Coordinates of C-alpha atoms and ligand atoms in Angstrom, one line a residue:
M1 CA 111.9 92.6 112.2
R2 CA 115.4 94.0 112.1
I3 CA 116.2 96.5 109.3
G4 CA 119.5 98.2 108.5
V5 CA 120.6 101.0 106.1
I6 CA 123.4 100.6 103.6
G7 CA 124.8 104.0 102.5
V8 CA 123.9 106.9 104.7
G9 CA 124.7 109.9 102.5
H10 CA 122.3 112.7 101.5
L11 CA 119.2 110.4 101.2
G12 CA 120.3 107.4 103.3
Q13 CA 120.4 109.5 106.5
H14 CA 116.6 110.0 106.1
H15 CA 116.0 106.2 105.8
A16 CA 118.0 105.8 109.0
K17 CA 116.0 108.6 110.7
H18 CA 112.7 106.9 109.8
Y19 CA 113.7 103.4 110.8
A20 CA 115.0 104.8 114.1
K21 CA 111.5 106.2 114.8
M22 CA 109.5 103.1 113.9
K23 CA 108.0 101.4 117.0
D24 CA 107.3 98.0 115.4
I25 CA 110.7 97.2 114.1
T26 CA 114.3 97.1 115.4
F27 CA 116.6 99.4 113.6
S28 CA 119.7 97.2 113.4
G29 CA 122.2 99.8 112.3
V30 CA 124.1 101.3 109.4
F31 CA 126.9 100.5 107.0
D32 CA 128.7 103.0 104.8
T33 CA 132.2 102.8 103.2
D34 CA 132.7 106.3 104.6
V35 CA 133.2 105.3 108.2
D36 CA 133.1 108.9 109.6
R37 CA 129.8 109.5 107.8
A38 CA 128.4 106.2 109.1
Q39 CA 129.4 107.1 112.7
L40 CA 127.9 110.6 112.4
I41 CA 124.5 109.3 111.2
A42 CA 124.6 106.4 113.8
N43 CA 125.1 109.0 116.6
K44 CA 122.2 111.1 115.3
T45 CA 119.9 108.1 115.1
N46 CA 121.1 106.4 118.2
T47 CA 122.2 103.2 116.5
I48 CA 125.4 101.3 115.7
V49 CA 127.8 101.1 112.8
F50 CA 128.7 97.8 111.3
P51 CA 132.3 97.4 110.0
T52 CA 131.3 95.3 107.0
L53 CA 128.2 94.8 104.8
N54 CA 128.1 91.1 105.9
D55 CA 128.1 92.1 109.6
L56 CA 125.0 94.4 108.9
L57 CA 123.3 91.6 106.9
E58 CA 123.9 89.0 109.7
A59 CA 122.1 91.4 112.1
S60 CA 119.2 92.3 109.7
D61 CA 116.1 90.7 108.1
A62 CA 115.8 93.6 105.6
V63 CA 117.8 96.6 104.4
S64 CA 117.5 99.9 102.5
I65 CA 120.1 100.3 99.8
V66 CA 120.9 104.0 99.4
T67 CA 124.4 103.8 97.9
P68 CA 125.2 105.6 94.6
T69 CA 123.2 104.1 91.7
P70 CA 126.2 102.4 90.0
L71 CA 126.5 100.2 93.1
H72 CA 122.9 99.2 93.5
A73 CA 123.2 96.0 91.5
E74 CA 126.2 94.6 93.3
V75 CA 125.1 95.5 96.8
A76 CA 121.5 94.3 96.2
E77 CA 122.8 91.0 94.8
T78 CA 124.8 90.4 98.0
C79 CA 121.8 91.2 100.2
I80 CA 119.3 89.1 98.2
K81 CA 121.7 86.1 98.2
A82 CA 121.8 86.4 102.0
G83 CA 118.0 86.1 102.0
K84 CA 117.3 89.8 103.0
H85 CA 114.4 91.9 101.8
V86 CA 115.6 95.0 100.0
F87 CA 114.3 98.5 99.5
I88 CA 116.5 99.9 96.7
E89 CA 116.5 103.6 96.1
K90 CA 115.6 104.7 92.5
P91 CA 116.7 103.9 89.9
I92 CA 116.6 100.1 90.7
T93 CA 119.9 99.6 88.8
Q94 CA 121.8 101.0 85.9
T95 CA 121.0 98.4 83.3
I96 CA 117.9 96.3 82.5
E97 CA 120.0 93.1 82.6
Q98 CA 121.0 93.9 86.2
A99 CA 117.4 94.6 87.2
D100 CA 116.2 91.4 85.6
H101 CA 118.9 89.5 87.4
L102 CA 117.9 91.0 90.8
L103 CA 114.2 90.2 90.1
S104 CA 115.0 86.5 89.4
L105 CA 117.3 86.3 92.3
A106 CA 114.6 87.7 94.6
D107 CA 112.1 85.2 93.3
K108 CA 114.5 82.3 93.9
N109 CA 115.4 83.5 97.4
N110 CA 111.8 84.4 98.2
V111 CA 112.5 88.0 99.2
L112 CA 110.8 91.3 98.4
I113 CA 112.3 94.1 96.3
Q114 CA 110.8 97.5 96.7
V115 CA 112.0 100.6 94.8
G116 CA 112.1 104.2 96.1
H117 CA 110.0 106.0 93.4
I118 CA 108.8 108.3 96.1
E119 CA 106.9 110.7 93.8
R120 CA 104.3 108.0 93.5
L121 CA 103.4 108.8 97.1
N122 CA 103.5 112.6 96.6
P123 CA 100.4 113.9 98.5
A124 CA 99.5 116.1 95.5
L125 CA 99.3 113.0 93.3
M126 CA 97.5 111.0 96.0
A127 CA 94.8 113.7 96.0
L128 CA 93.6 112.3 92.7
A129 CA 92.6 109.0 94.4
G130 CA 88.9 109.5 93.8
V131 CA 89.2 110.8 90.3
N132 CA 88.8 108.6 87.3
I133 CA 92.0 109.1 85.4
D134 CA 92.1 108.1 81.7
P135 CA 94.7 110.4 80.1
K136 CA 94.8 111.4 76.5
Y137 CA 97.7 113.7 76.9
I138 CA 100.2 114.2 79.7
E139 CA 102.7 117.1 79.8
V140 CA 105.5 117.0 82.4
Q141 CA 108.2 119.4 83.4
R142 CA 110.8 118.5 86.0
L143 CA 113.7 121.0 86.3
A144 CA 116.3 121.2 89.0
P145 CA 119.3 123.5 89.7
Y146 CA 122.6 121.8 89.0
T147 CA 124.3 119.9 91.8
T148 CA 127.0 117.2 91.4
R149 CA 124.8 114.7 93.2
G150 CA 123.0 112.4 90.9
T151 CA 125.2 113.2 87.9
D152 CA 126.7 109.7 88.0
V153 CA 123.7 108.8 85.8
P154 CA 122.1 110.7 82.9
V155 CA 119.2 113.1 83.6
V156 CA 116.7 110.6 82.3
L157 CA 117.8 108.0 84.9
D158 CA 118.1 110.6 87.7
L159 CA 115.0 112.9 87.2
M160 CA 112.8 111.8 84.3
I161 CA 112.5 108.3 85.7
H162 CA 110.3 109.7 88.5
D163 CA 107.7 110.8 85.9
I164 CA 108.1 107.7 83.8
D165 CA 107.2 105.6 86.9
I166 CA 104.1 107.7 87.5
I167 CA 103.1 107.6 83.9
L168 CA 103.4 103.8 83.7
A169 CA 101.2 103.6 86.8
L170 CA 98.6 105.9 85.1
V171 CA 98.6 104.6 81.5
D172 CA 97.5 101.1 81.2
S173 CA 98.8 100.3 77.7
P174 CA 102.1 99.3 76.1
V175 CA 104.4 101.9 74.5
K176 CA 103.9 102.3 70.7
N177 CA 106.7 104.7 69.9
I178 CA 109.2 107.1 71.4
R179 CA 110.8 110.2 70.2
A180 CA 113.5 111.8 72.2
S181 CA 116.3 114.4 72.1
G182 CA 118.7 115.9 74.6
V183 CA 121.9 117.7 75.2
S184 CA 124.9 117.7 77.5
I185 CA 125.7 121.0 79.2
M186 CA 127.5 120.5 82.4
T187 CA 128.5 116.9 82.4
D188 CA 129.7 114.4 79.8
S189 CA 126.2 112.9 79.9
V190 CA 122.8 114.1 78.9
D191 CA 121.7 117.0 81.2
I192 CA 118.5 118.2 79.4
A193 CA 116.1 115.7 77.9
N194 CA 112.8 115.8 76.1
A195 CA 110.8 112.8 75.2
R196 CA 107.4 112.2 73.5
I197 CA 105.8 108.8 74.0
R198 CA 102.8 107.4 72.2
F199 CA 101.1 104.5 73.9
Q200 CA 99.1 101.9 72.0
N201 CA 95.8 103.2 73.4
G202 CA 96.5 106.6 71.9
T203 CA 97.8 108.4 75.0
V204 CA 100.5 110.9 74.2
V205 CA 103.1 112.0 76.8
S206 CA 105.5 114.9 76.5
M207 CA 108.2 115.1 79.2
T208 CA 111.1 117.5 79.8
S209 CA 113.7 117.0 82.4
S210 CA 116.7 119.3 83.1
R211 CA 119.3 119.6 85.8
I212 CA 120.4 123.0 84.6
A213 CA 117.7 125.3 85.9
K214 CA 117.6 128.4 88.1
D215 CA 114.6 127.1 90.1
K216 CA 113.0 123.8 90.8
V217 CA 109.9 123.0 88.7
R218 CA 107.8 119.9 89.0
K219 CA 104.6 120.2 87.0
F220 CA 102.4 117.4 85.8
K221 CA 99.4 118.1 83.6
I222 CA 96.8 115.5 82.6
F223 CA 94.3 116.1 79.8
Q224 CA 91.4 113.7 79.2
K225 CA 87.9 113.8 77.9
D226 CA 86.1 116.7 79.7
L227 CA 88.8 116.8 82.4
Y228 CA 92.1 118.8 82.9
V229 CA 94.2 118.2 86.0
T230 CA 97.3 120.2 86.9
I231 CA 99.6 119.1 89.7
D232 CA 102.5 121.1 91.2
F233 CA 104.5 118.6 93.1
L234 CA 106.6 121.2 94.8
L235 CA 103.7 123.4 96.0
G236 CA 101.6 120.3 96.8
L237 CA 98.8 121.8 94.7
T238 CA 96.3 119.8 92.7
E239 CA 93.7 121.6 90.5
I240 CA 90.9 120.0 88.5
Y241 CA 88.8 121.6 85.7
R242 CA 85.8 119.6 84.5
V243 CA 83.3 120.0 81.7
F244 CA 79.8 118.7 82.6
E245 CA 76.2 119.0 81.3
K246 CA 74.4 121.9 83.0
D247 CA 72.6 120.7 86.1
Q248 CA 74.5 117.4 86.2
K249 CA 77.1 118.6 88.7
D250 CA 77.5 115.9 91.4
H251 CA 80.7 117.1 93.0
E252 CA 81.9 120.0 95.2
S253 CA 83.3 122.7 92.8
I254 CA 83.2 126.3 91.8
L255 CA 81.6 127.1 88.5
T256 CA 83.9 129.1 86.3
A257 CA 82.3 129.5 82.9
P258 CA 79.3 128.4 80.8
L259 CA 80.2 126.5 77.7
D260 CA 77.3 126.8 75.3
N261 CA 77.7 125.6 71.8
N262 CA 75.6 123.7 69.2
G263 CA 72.6 123.9 71.5
R264 CA 74.5 122.0 74.2
H265 CA 74.6 123.7 77.6
R266 CA 77.6 122.7 79.5
E267 CA 79.7 124.2 82.3
I268 CA 83.3 124.3 83.3
S269 CA 84.0 123.8 87.0
Y270 CA 87.1 124.3 89.1
E271 CA 88.1 122.1 92.1
K272 CA 91.0 122.1 94.4
P273 CA 90.9 118.8 96.2
S274 CA 92.4 119.0 99.6
V275 CA 95.9 117.6 99.7
T276 CA 96.6 115.9 103.0
S277 CA 100.2 116.5 103.8
F278 CA 102.2 113.5 105.1
D279 CA 105.8 112.4 105.0
A280 CA 106.1 110.4 101.8
M281 CA 109.3 108.6 102.8
Q282 CA 107.8 107.5 106.1
M283 CA 104.8 106.1 104.2
E284 CA 107.0 104.3 101.6
L285 CA 109.2 102.7 104.3
T286 CA 106.1 101.8 106.4
N287 CA 104.7 100.2 103.2
F288 CA 108.0 98.2 102.8
V289 CA 107.7 96.9 106.4
R290 CA 104.0 96.0 106.0
S291 CA 104.6 94.4 102.6
I292 CA 107.3 92.1 104.1
R293 CA 104.7 91.2 106.8
G294 CA 102.2 90.4 104.0
K295 CA 99.8 93.1 105.3
E296 CA 100.0 95.4 102.2
K297 CA 101.2 95.3 98.6
P298 CA 104.3 97.3 97.7
I299 CA 103.3 100.6 96.2
V300 CA 106.4 100.4 93.9
D301 CA 107.6 96.8 93.6
G302 CA 110.7 95.5 91.8
K303 CA 108.8 94.9 88.6
A304 CA 107.6 98.5 88.5
G305 CA 111.1 99.8 89.2
R306 CA 112.4 97.5 86.4
D307 CA 109.7 98.8 83.9
A308 CA 110.5 102.4 84.7
L309 CA 114.2 101.7 84.1
D310 CA 113.4 99.9 80.9
L311 CA 111.5 102.9 79.4
A312 CA 114.1 105.4 80.8
I313 CA 116.9 103.5 79.1
K314 CA 115.0 103.3 75.8
I315 CA 114.5 107.1 76.0
H316 CA 118.2 107.7 76.9
N317 CA 119.4 105.4 74.1
M318 CA 117.3 107.3 71.6
I319 CA 118.8 110.6 72.7
I320 CA 122.3 109.2 72.3
E321 CA 121.4 108.0 68.8
D322 CA 119.9 111.3 68.0
I323 CA 123.0 113.2 69.1
H324 CA 125.4 111.0 67.0
Ligands
NAD401 P1 125.3 110.3 98.4 O1 126.5 110.2 97.6 O2 124.9 111.5 99.1 O3 125.3 109.0 99.4 C1 125.7 107.7 99.1 C2 126.4 107.1 100.3 O4 126.7 105.8 100.0 C3 127.7 107.8 100.7 O5 127.6 108.1 102.1 C4 128.8 106.8 100.4 O6 129.9 106.9 101.2 C5 128.0 105.5 100.5 N1 128.6 104.4 99.8 C6 129.3 104.4 98.6 N2 129.6 103.1 98.3 C7 129.1 102.3 99.3 C8 129.1 100.9 99.4 N3 129.7 100.0 98.6 N4 128.5 100.4 100.6 C9 127.9 101.2 101.5 N5 127.9 102.6 101.3 C10 128.5 103.1 100.2 O7 124.1 109.9 97.4 P2 122.5 110.2 97.5 O8 122.2 111.5 96.9 O9 122.1 109.9 98.9 O10 121.9 109.0 96.5 C11 121.9 107.7 96.9 C12 120.9 106.9 96.1 O11 119.6 107.5 96.3 C13 121.1 107.0 94.6 O12 120.7 105.8 94.0 C14 120.1 108.1 94.1 O13 119.6 108.0 92.8 C15 119.0 107.9 95.1 N6 118.2 109.1 95.3 C16 116.8 109.0 95.3 C17 116.1 110.1 95.5 C18 114.6 110.0 95.4 O14 113.9 111.0 95.2 N7 114.0 108.9 95.7 C19 116.7 111.4 95.7 C20 118.1 111.4 95.8 C21 118.8 110.3 95.6

């Protein structure tokens, strides 16, 4: 299988690095409209630069699309029409019409779309694999210092969409209603956003995303019946507090406090599941290769990327409505 990379800027260089290291594929090369940048990354990853997108496509069976988001739709359409499997960095596209168009094109051309919602593979989130998650309330904070990168889209499509994708994977219910507000600080678009979502099953989610912060913060807290999970994506730290009937403990944990009330003797325990560190991008691109070969299912397929975008756009539109 021959795989190439389109767009080798800040993130695309890492796609190139990972494909260059994979033993079971051929890294076909790179294409970037910035020729010097393309050559620099090709030299570093011991590959070649193609002069046009079509040249890269002729030499590839699949590609990673890591161009600025406003170009995803156009570039992906060319690749899919050429019959190539595509890994599109997040967000899948800028509009839901574009995403739907790509999904139907991919269906027609029998190719795979996978989307780079890499936080889904964050080791601290993966550490919850054995825990029965049935959230009642989720509170999320994702703050980042200002950089010009990513500001070609509003903060909801740049940062909040990571958490939206995780939430849609955790909450198995349609959205009932959305409340959202936000402000512009540094750009003409929304830089700080807050959204509250109620799902039809009663789950409530509160999310704040900001690209005007001194320090990075990525915290994700899940509250459910007799369970509280707190995840720090940056520290790679997952902590679980559980309430259980006294003497019913069936898991490795530290007792923290008795909880005796109304004649019920319960305990609160604290667990820190071990977070196995791994390279999330290597895992998502390996998953892409194995999915094309039919050996695995995509962790984030085109439909999941489309659904995350759909909710992100609804939140963003509500913020714009609220501002005006
Ligand atoms: P960047 O500006 O650093 O890189 C984009 C590259 O694409 C540049 O080298 C540019 O010359 C090239 N390019 C522009 N138009 C092109 C075209 N028509 N064909 C080929 N190359 C073209 O941007 P970035 O920060 O690397 O972001 C790229 C994408 O990755 C964006 O969609 C962004 O949202 C996404 N991203 C995802 C994550 C994540 O956590 N998954 C993080 C950062 C960025």
